[in-house]
Amino acid sequence: MTRIVLPGLVDVHTHLRVPGGEHKEDFASGTAAALAGGITTILAMPNTTPPLSTPEVLAATRETAAATIRCQVGLFAGASPAHLGRLAACAPYAVALKIYLNDTFGSLRVEELPDLQRCFAEWPREKLIAMHAEGQSVAVGISMAAIYERPVHFCHISRRDEIELIAAAKERGLPITCEVTPHHLFLTKADAARLGPLGDMRPRLVEQSDVDALWAHIDDTVDCIATDHAPHTLAEKHSASPPPGVAGLETSLPLMLTAVHNGRLTLERLAELIAANPRRIFGLPPQPDTRVEVETDAAYTIENQNLYTRCGWTPFAGMEVRGKVLKVILEGRTVFEEGRVTAEAGSGRLVMDRSNFS
Ligand SMILES: [Zn+2]
């Protein structure tokens, strides 16, 4: 048996559904799923109900989180055209700002140029801006980074033309970073047809040539692997209007370690993508005495019944993978062992970015 040790993983793109969607996931269930997947820090997305777009909602959500999280959690503020005047007031409660330029789950979306300009002018410069941008919107995000001379992080890049544009922007020295998700690295349109609503998310699954392009850039242009864990119940997924999004916290590390086993990237590179890079890009504090012990030899099958996420399903069910998490130590405490999450709800900590520690 080969046992490897990794640093605590950082997932910069998780939907924990608090407030307003607790029947799909809450802080206690979502952070349990994170720990079962070897993830010790997560950044929670703001497209909740109501969205995390005012200081009041952010403060109340931080309070709920503090009482119920099992690992380290930071919150995104969400840019909402209705509340742009409160952007600066949101900043003390959030690690970064999320701007949605394209279609997603929920109502958060910035569609007008003056609103986008206001986000870039008013969000504090020492804090990051992350964007959901697809297609031509990637070019808009790159130009905003160039004009305002401030970093922009692109969420879940999925297509060949997008990753190539980001590679070109980086070559010119622009302050651009990006993440890709395991579902965009392992699934295509053909899987979407097979999975139906369980294979529907934003951005959608695309062609094999797009998947190939993401892998071709895994050693240079891609900065982070992020899960875009976006749980919905099976009843919602099988309803007349199924919402987009799939779970991902518990399957990301085994999928990526399977890719290492198959020679698609090195273990050293994987550690950069899942821990060092996201921590540096978002300015997150270090986690001393934190490690993830993983068994990498034996193949096993992903099963829905073993999941901690409240939604209880994954599009990867039935897939054979390698890389079983054996034990997770978070700042000196054993928080996952022998298939069981042992961290109590409320034992995790809220984190901020480095701008709050100077
Ligand atoms: Zn998302």
Coordinates of C-alpha atoms and ligand atoms in Angstrom, one line a residue:
M1 CA 0.0 0.0 0.0
T2 CA 1.4 3.4 -1.0
R3 CA 0.4 6.1 1.4
I4 CA 1.1 9.7 0.3
V5 CA 0.8 12.9 2.3
L6 CA -0.7 16.1 0.7
P7 CA -1.2 19.6 2.2
G8 CA -4.8 20.5 3.2
L9 CA -6.6 21.2 -0.1
V10 CA -8.2 24.6 -0.8
D11 CA -11.4 24.8 -2.9
V12 CA -12.0 28.3 -4.1
H13 CA -15.4 27.6 -5.6
T14 CA -18.0 25.9 -3.4
H15 CA -21.8 26.5 -3.2
L16 CA -22.9 25.9 0.4
R17 CA -26.5 27.1 -0.2
V18 CA -26.7 29.2 3.0
P19 CA -28.9 31.2 3.3
G20 CA -32.0 29.9 1.6
G21 CA -31.1 26.5 0.2
E22 CA -30.3 24.5 3.3
H23 CA -32.4 21.5 2.1
K24 CA -29.6 21.0 -0.6
E25 CA -26.6 21.7 1.6
D26 CA -25.7 23.7 4.7
F27 CA -22.4 24.7 6.4
A28 CA -22.3 21.5 8.5
S29 CA -23.0 19.1 5.7
G30 CA -21.0 20.9 3.1
T31 CA -17.9 21.2 5.3
A32 CA -18.2 17.5 6.2
A33 CA -18.2 16.7 2.5
A34 CA -15.1 18.9 2.1
L35 CA -13.2 17.1 4.8
A36 CA -14.1 13.7 3.4
G37 CA -12.6 15.0 0.1
G38 CA -9.4 16.1 1.8
I39 CA -10.4 19.8 1.5
T40 CA -9.6 21.9 4.6
T41 CA -10.4 25.4 3.3
I42 CA -13.3 26.4 1.1
L43 CA -14.5 29.7 -0.3
A44 CA -18.3 29.8 -0.4
M45 CA -20.1 31.4 -3.4
P46 CA -22.6 34.3 -2.9
N47 CA -25.5 33.3 -5.2
T48 CA -27.7 32.3 -2.2
T49 CA -31.2 33.5 -1.3
P50 CA -30.8 36.3 -0.5
P51 CA -27.4 36.7 -2.1
L52 CA -24.3 37.7 -0.2
S53 CA -24.5 41.2 -1.6
T54 CA -25.0 43.4 1.5
P55 CA -23.0 43.8 4.7
E56 CA -26.1 42.7 6.7
V57 CA -26.5 39.4 4.9
L58 CA -22.8 38.7 4.9
A59 CA -22.5 39.4 8.6
A60 CA -25.5 37.1 9.4
T61 CA -24.1 34.4 7.2
R62 CA -20.7 34.6 8.9
E63 CA -22.4 34.1 12.2
T64 CA -24.3 31.0 11.0
A65 CA -21.0 29.7 9.5
A66 CA -19.0 30.3 12.7
A67 CA -21.5 28.1 14.6
T68 CA -21.7 25.2 12.2
I69 CA -18.6 24.8 10.0
R70 CA -16.2 21.9 10.4
C71 CA -13.3 23.3 8.3
Q72 CA -11.9 26.7 7.4
V73 CA -14.4 28.8 5.3
G74 CA -14.2 32.2 3.6
L75 CA -17.1 34.0 1.9
F76 CA -17.4 35.7 -1.4
A77 CA -19.4 38.9 -1.7
G78 CA -21.6 38.9 -4.8
A79 CA -21.9 41.9 -7.1
S80 CA -25.5 42.8 -7.5
P81 CA -26.7 45.7 -9.6
A82 CA -29.3 46.5 -6.9
H83 CA -26.6 46.9 -4.1
L84 CA -23.5 48.3 -5.8
G85 CA -23.5 51.2 -3.4
R86 CA -22.7 48.8 -0.6
L87 CA -19.7 47.1 -2.3
A88 CA -17.0 48.7 -0.2
A89 CA -19.1 48.1 3.0
C90 CA -19.2 44.3 2.1
A91 CA -15.4 44.0 1.8
P92 CA -14.6 43.5 5.5
Y93 CA -16.8 40.4 5.5
A94 CA -15.5 38.8 2.4
V95 CA -12.3 37.2 0.9
A96 CA -13.1 38.3 -2.6
L97 CA -15.8 39.7 -5.0
K98 CA -17.6 37.4 -7.4
I99 CA -19.0 39.0 -10.6
Y100 CA -21.4 36.9 -12.8
L101 CA -21.3 38.0 -16.4
N102 CA -23.1 34.9 -17.7
D103 CA -26.1 32.7 -17.0
T104 CA -26.0 30.8 -13.7
F105 CA -28.2 29.5 -10.9
G106 CA -29.9 32.4 -9.1
S107 CA -30.4 36.1 -9.9
L108 CA -26.9 37.6 -9.4
R109 CA -25.7 39.0 -12.7
V110 CA -24.0 42.2 -13.9
E111 CA -25.1 43.0 -17.4
E112 CA -24.5 46.8 -17.9
L113 CA -21.1 48.3 -18.5
P114 CA -21.5 51.1 -16.0
D115 CA -22.2 48.5 -13.3
L116 CA -19.1 46.5 -14.2
Q117 CA -17.0 49.7 -14.2
R118 CA -18.3 50.5 -10.7
C119 CA -17.4 47.0 -9.4
F120 CA -13.8 47.5 -10.6
A121 CA -13.6 51.1 -9.3
E122 CA -15.1 50.5 -5.8
W123 CA -14.1 47.0 -4.7
P124 CA -10.9 47.5 -2.6
R125 CA -7.8 47.0 -4.7
E126 CA -6.1 44.7 -2.1
K127 CA -9.0 42.1 -2.6
L128 CA -9.4 39.9 -5.5
I129 CA -12.2 40.0 -8.2
A130 CA -13.3 36.6 -9.5
M131 CA -15.5 36.3 -12.6
H132 CA -18.0 33.8 -14.1
A133 CA -17.2 34.7 -17.7
E134 CA -17.9 32.4 -20.7
G135 CA -17.1 33.0 -24.4
Q136 CA -16.6 36.6 -25.3
S137 CA -17.1 37.6 -21.6
V138 CA -13.6 36.2 -21.0
A139 CA -12.3 38.9 -23.3
V140 CA -14.3 41.5 -21.3
G141 CA -12.7 40.3 -18.1
I142 CA -9.2 40.4 -19.5
S143 CA -9.6 43.9 -20.7
M144 CA -11.0 45.0 -17.3
A145 CA -7.9 43.5 -15.7
A146 CA -5.7 45.4 -18.1
I147 CA -7.5 48.8 -17.9
Y148 CA -7.9 48.8 -14.1
E149 CA -4.5 47.1 -13.6
R150 CA -5.7 44.7 -11.0
P151 CA -5.9 40.9 -10.8
V152 CA -8.9 39.0 -12.2
H153 CA -9.5 35.3 -11.4
F154 CA -11.6 33.4 -14.0
C155 CA -13.8 30.7 -12.6
H156 CA -14.4 27.3 -14.2
I157 CA -12.8 27.8 -17.6
S158 CA -14.1 25.1 -19.9
R159 CA -13.5 25.7 -23.6
R160 CA -10.5 25.7 -25.9
D161 CA -10.9 29.3 -27.2
E162 CA -11.2 30.5 -23.6
I163 CA -8.1 28.8 -22.2
E164 CA -6.1 29.8 -25.3
L165 CA -7.2 33.5 -24.8
I166 CA -6.2 33.3 -21.1
A167 CA -2.8 31.8 -22.1
A168 CA -2.2 34.7 -24.5
A169 CA -3.2 37.3 -21.9
K170 CA -0.8 35.7 -19.4
E171 CA 2.0 35.7 -22.0
R172 CA 1.5 39.5 -22.2
G173 CA 2.0 39.7 -18.4
L174 CA -1.6 40.6 -17.5
P175 CA -2.6 39.8 -13.9
I176 CA -4.9 36.9 -14.8
T177 CA -5.5 33.6 -13.1
C178 CA -7.9 30.8 -13.8
E179 CA -9.4 27.6 -12.4
V180 CA -10.8 24.5 -14.1
T181 CA -13.2 21.9 -12.6
P182 CA -12.8 18.1 -12.5
H183 CA -16.2 17.8 -14.4
H184 CA -14.8 19.8 -17.3
L185 CA -11.6 17.7 -17.2
F186 CA -13.3 14.3 -17.1
L187 CA -16.7 14.7 -18.8
T188 CA -18.0 15.8 -22.2
K189 CA -21.2 16.6 -24.0
A190 CA -21.6 12.8 -24.6
D191 CA -21.7 12.3 -20.8
A192 CA -24.3 15.2 -20.5
A193 CA -26.5 13.3 -22.9
R194 CA -26.1 10.1 -20.8
L195 CA -26.6 11.9 -17.5
G196 CA -29.5 14.2 -18.4
P197 CA -30.1 16.8 -15.7
L198 CA -27.4 15.1 -13.5
G199 CA -24.9 16.2 -16.1
D200 CA -26.2 19.8 -16.5
M201 CA -24.2 22.7 -15.0
R202 CA -22.9 26.1 -16.0
P203 CA -20.7 26.3 -17.9
R204 CA -22.1 23.2 -19.7
L205 CA -20.1 20.1 -20.6
V206 CA -18.5 20.6 -24.0
E207 CA -16.5 18.7 -26.7
Q208 CA -13.6 16.3 -26.3
S209 CA -11.4 18.9 -28.1
D210 CA -12.2 21.4 -25.3
V211 CA -11.3 18.8 -22.7
D212 CA -8.1 18.1 -24.5
A213 CA -7.2 21.8 -24.6
L214 CA -7.7 22.1 -20.8
W215 CA -5.3 19.1 -20.3
A216 CA -2.8 20.6 -22.7
H217 CA -2.7 23.7 -20.5
I218 CA -2.7 21.9 -17.2
D219 CA 1.1 22.6 -16.6
D220 CA 1.1 26.2 -17.5
T221 CA -2.1 28.2 -18.0
V222 CA -4.3 26.5 -15.4
D223 CA -3.7 27.9 -11.9
C224 CA -6.2 25.9 -9.7
I225 CA -8.5 23.0 -9.7
A226 CA -11.8 24.1 -8.2
T227 CA -14.8 21.9 -7.6
D228 CA -17.7 24.3 -8.4
H229 CA -19.6 22.0 -5.9
A230 CA -23.2 23.1 -6.6
P231 CA -25.6 20.6 -5.0
H232 CA -29.3 20.2 -5.8
T233 CA -31.6 17.5 -4.6
L234 CA -32.5 14.6 -6.9
A235 CA -36.2 15.8 -6.7
E236 CA -35.1 19.2 -8.0
K237 CA -33.0 17.6 -10.7
H238 CA -35.8 15.4 -11.9
S239 CA -38.4 18.3 -11.8
A240 CA -39.8 20.0 -14.9
S241 CA -37.2 22.8 -14.6
P242 CA -34.0 21.2 -13.2
P243 CA -31.5 23.8 -11.9
P244 CA -27.9 23.6 -13.2
G245 CA -25.1 22.3 -10.9
V246 CA -23.5 19.1 -9.6
A247 CA -21.7 18.1 -6.4
G248 CA -17.9 17.9 -6.5
L249 CA -16.2 18.2 -3.1
E250 CA -15.8 14.5 -2.5
T251 CA -14.7 13.4 -6.0
S252 CA -12.2 16.1 -6.9
L253 CA -9.1 14.6 -5.3
P254 CA -9.7 11.0 -6.3
L255 CA -10.3 12.0 -9.9
M256 CA -7.2 14.2 -10.0
L257 CA -5.1 11.4 -8.3
T258 CA -6.4 9.0 -11.0
A259 CA -5.1 11.5 -13.6
V260 CA -1.7 11.4 -11.8
H261 CA -1.8 7.6 -11.9
N262 CA -2.5 7.7 -15.6
G263 CA 0.5 10.1 -16.2
R264 CA -1.5 13.2 -17.1
L265 CA 0.2 15.4 -14.6
T266 CA 2.7 15.0 -11.8
L267 CA 1.9 14.8 -8.1
E268 CA 4.0 17.9 -7.5
R269 CA 2.0 19.8 -10.1
L270 CA -1.3 18.6 -8.6
A271 CA -0.2 19.9 -5.1
E272 CA 0.3 23.3 -6.7
L273 CA -3.1 23.3 -8.3
I274 CA -5.1 22.1 -5.3
A275 CA -3.3 23.9 -2.5
A276 CA -0.3 26.3 -3.0
N277 CA -1.8 28.3 -6.0
P278 CA -5.3 28.9 -4.6
R279 CA -3.8 29.9 -1.3
R280 CA -1.4 32.4 -2.9
I281 CA -4.0 33.8 -5.4
F282 CA -6.7 34.5 -2.8
G283 CA -4.1 35.5 -0.2
L284 CA -5.3 32.9 2.3
P285 CA -3.5 32.4 5.6
P286 CA -1.3 29.2 6.0
Q287 CA -2.7 26.1 7.8
P288 CA 0.1 24.8 10.1
D289 CA 0.1 21.2 11.1
T290 CA -2.5 20.3 8.4
R291 CA -2.2 17.3 6.1
V292 CA -4.2 14.7 4.1
E293 CA -3.1 11.1 4.0
V294 CA -4.2 9.3 0.9
E295 CA -3.9 5.7 -0.3
T296 CA -3.0 5.7 -4.0
D297 CA -2.7 2.1 -5.2
A298 CA -6.0 0.4 -4.9
A299 CA -8.8 1.3 -7.3
Y300 CA -12.3 1.8 -5.9
T301 CA -15.7 2.8 -7.2
I302 CA -17.3 6.1 -6.4
E303 CA -20.7 5.4 -4.8
N304 CA -23.5 7.8 -3.9
Q305 CA -24.2 6.1 -0.6
N306 CA -20.8 7.1 0.8
L307 CA -21.3 10.8 0.3
Y308 CA -21.5 13.4 3.0
T309 CA -23.1 16.1 0.7
R310 CA -26.7 16.5 1.6
C311 CA -27.8 16.2 -2.0
G312 CA -26.5 12.6 -1.9
W313 CA -25.5 12.1 -5.5
T314 CA -22.6 12.7 -7.9
P315 CA -22.3 12.5 -11.7
F316 CA -19.2 10.3 -11.2
A317 CA -21.1 7.5 -9.4
G318 CA -19.9 4.1 -10.8
M319 CA -16.5 5.5 -11.9
E320 CA -13.4 3.6 -10.9
V321 CA -10.8 5.9 -9.3
R322 CA -7.6 5.8 -7.2
G323 CA -6.8 8.0 -4.2
K324 CA -8.8 7.2 -1.2
V325 CA -8.6 9.7 1.6
L326 CA -7.5 7.8 4.8
K327 CA -7.0 10.6 7.3
V328 CA -7.2 14.4 7.5
I329 CA -5.4 16.4 10.2
L330 CA -6.6 20.1 10.4
E331 CA -4.3 22.3 12.5
G332 CA -3.3 19.4 14.8
R333 CA -6.8 17.8 15.1
T334 CA -7.9 14.6 13.4
V335 CA -11.0 15.7 11.5
F336 CA -11.5 12.6 9.2
E337 CA -10.5 9.0 9.7
E338 CA -11.5 5.6 8.5
G339 CA -14.3 6.9 6.3
R340 CA -15.8 9.1 9.1
V341 CA -15.8 12.8 9.6
T342 CA -14.9 13.4 13.2
A343 CA -14.9 17.2 13.3
E344 CA -17.7 18.7 15.3
A345 CA -20.0 21.4 13.7
G346 CA -18.7 24.7 14.8
S347 CA -15.0 23.5 15.2
G348 CA -14.0 25.2 11.9
R349 CA -12.8 28.8 11.6
L350 CA -13.8 31.7 9.3
V351 CA -10.9 32.9 7.2
M352 CA -10.1 36.2 5.6
D353 CA -7.5 37.1 3.0
R354 CA -4.1 38.7 3.8
S355 CA -5.5 42.2 3.5
N356 CA -7.1 41.7 6.9
F357 CA -3.9 40.5 8.5
S358 CA -1.5 43.3 7.6
Ligands
ZN1 ZN -20.3 28.1 -9.3

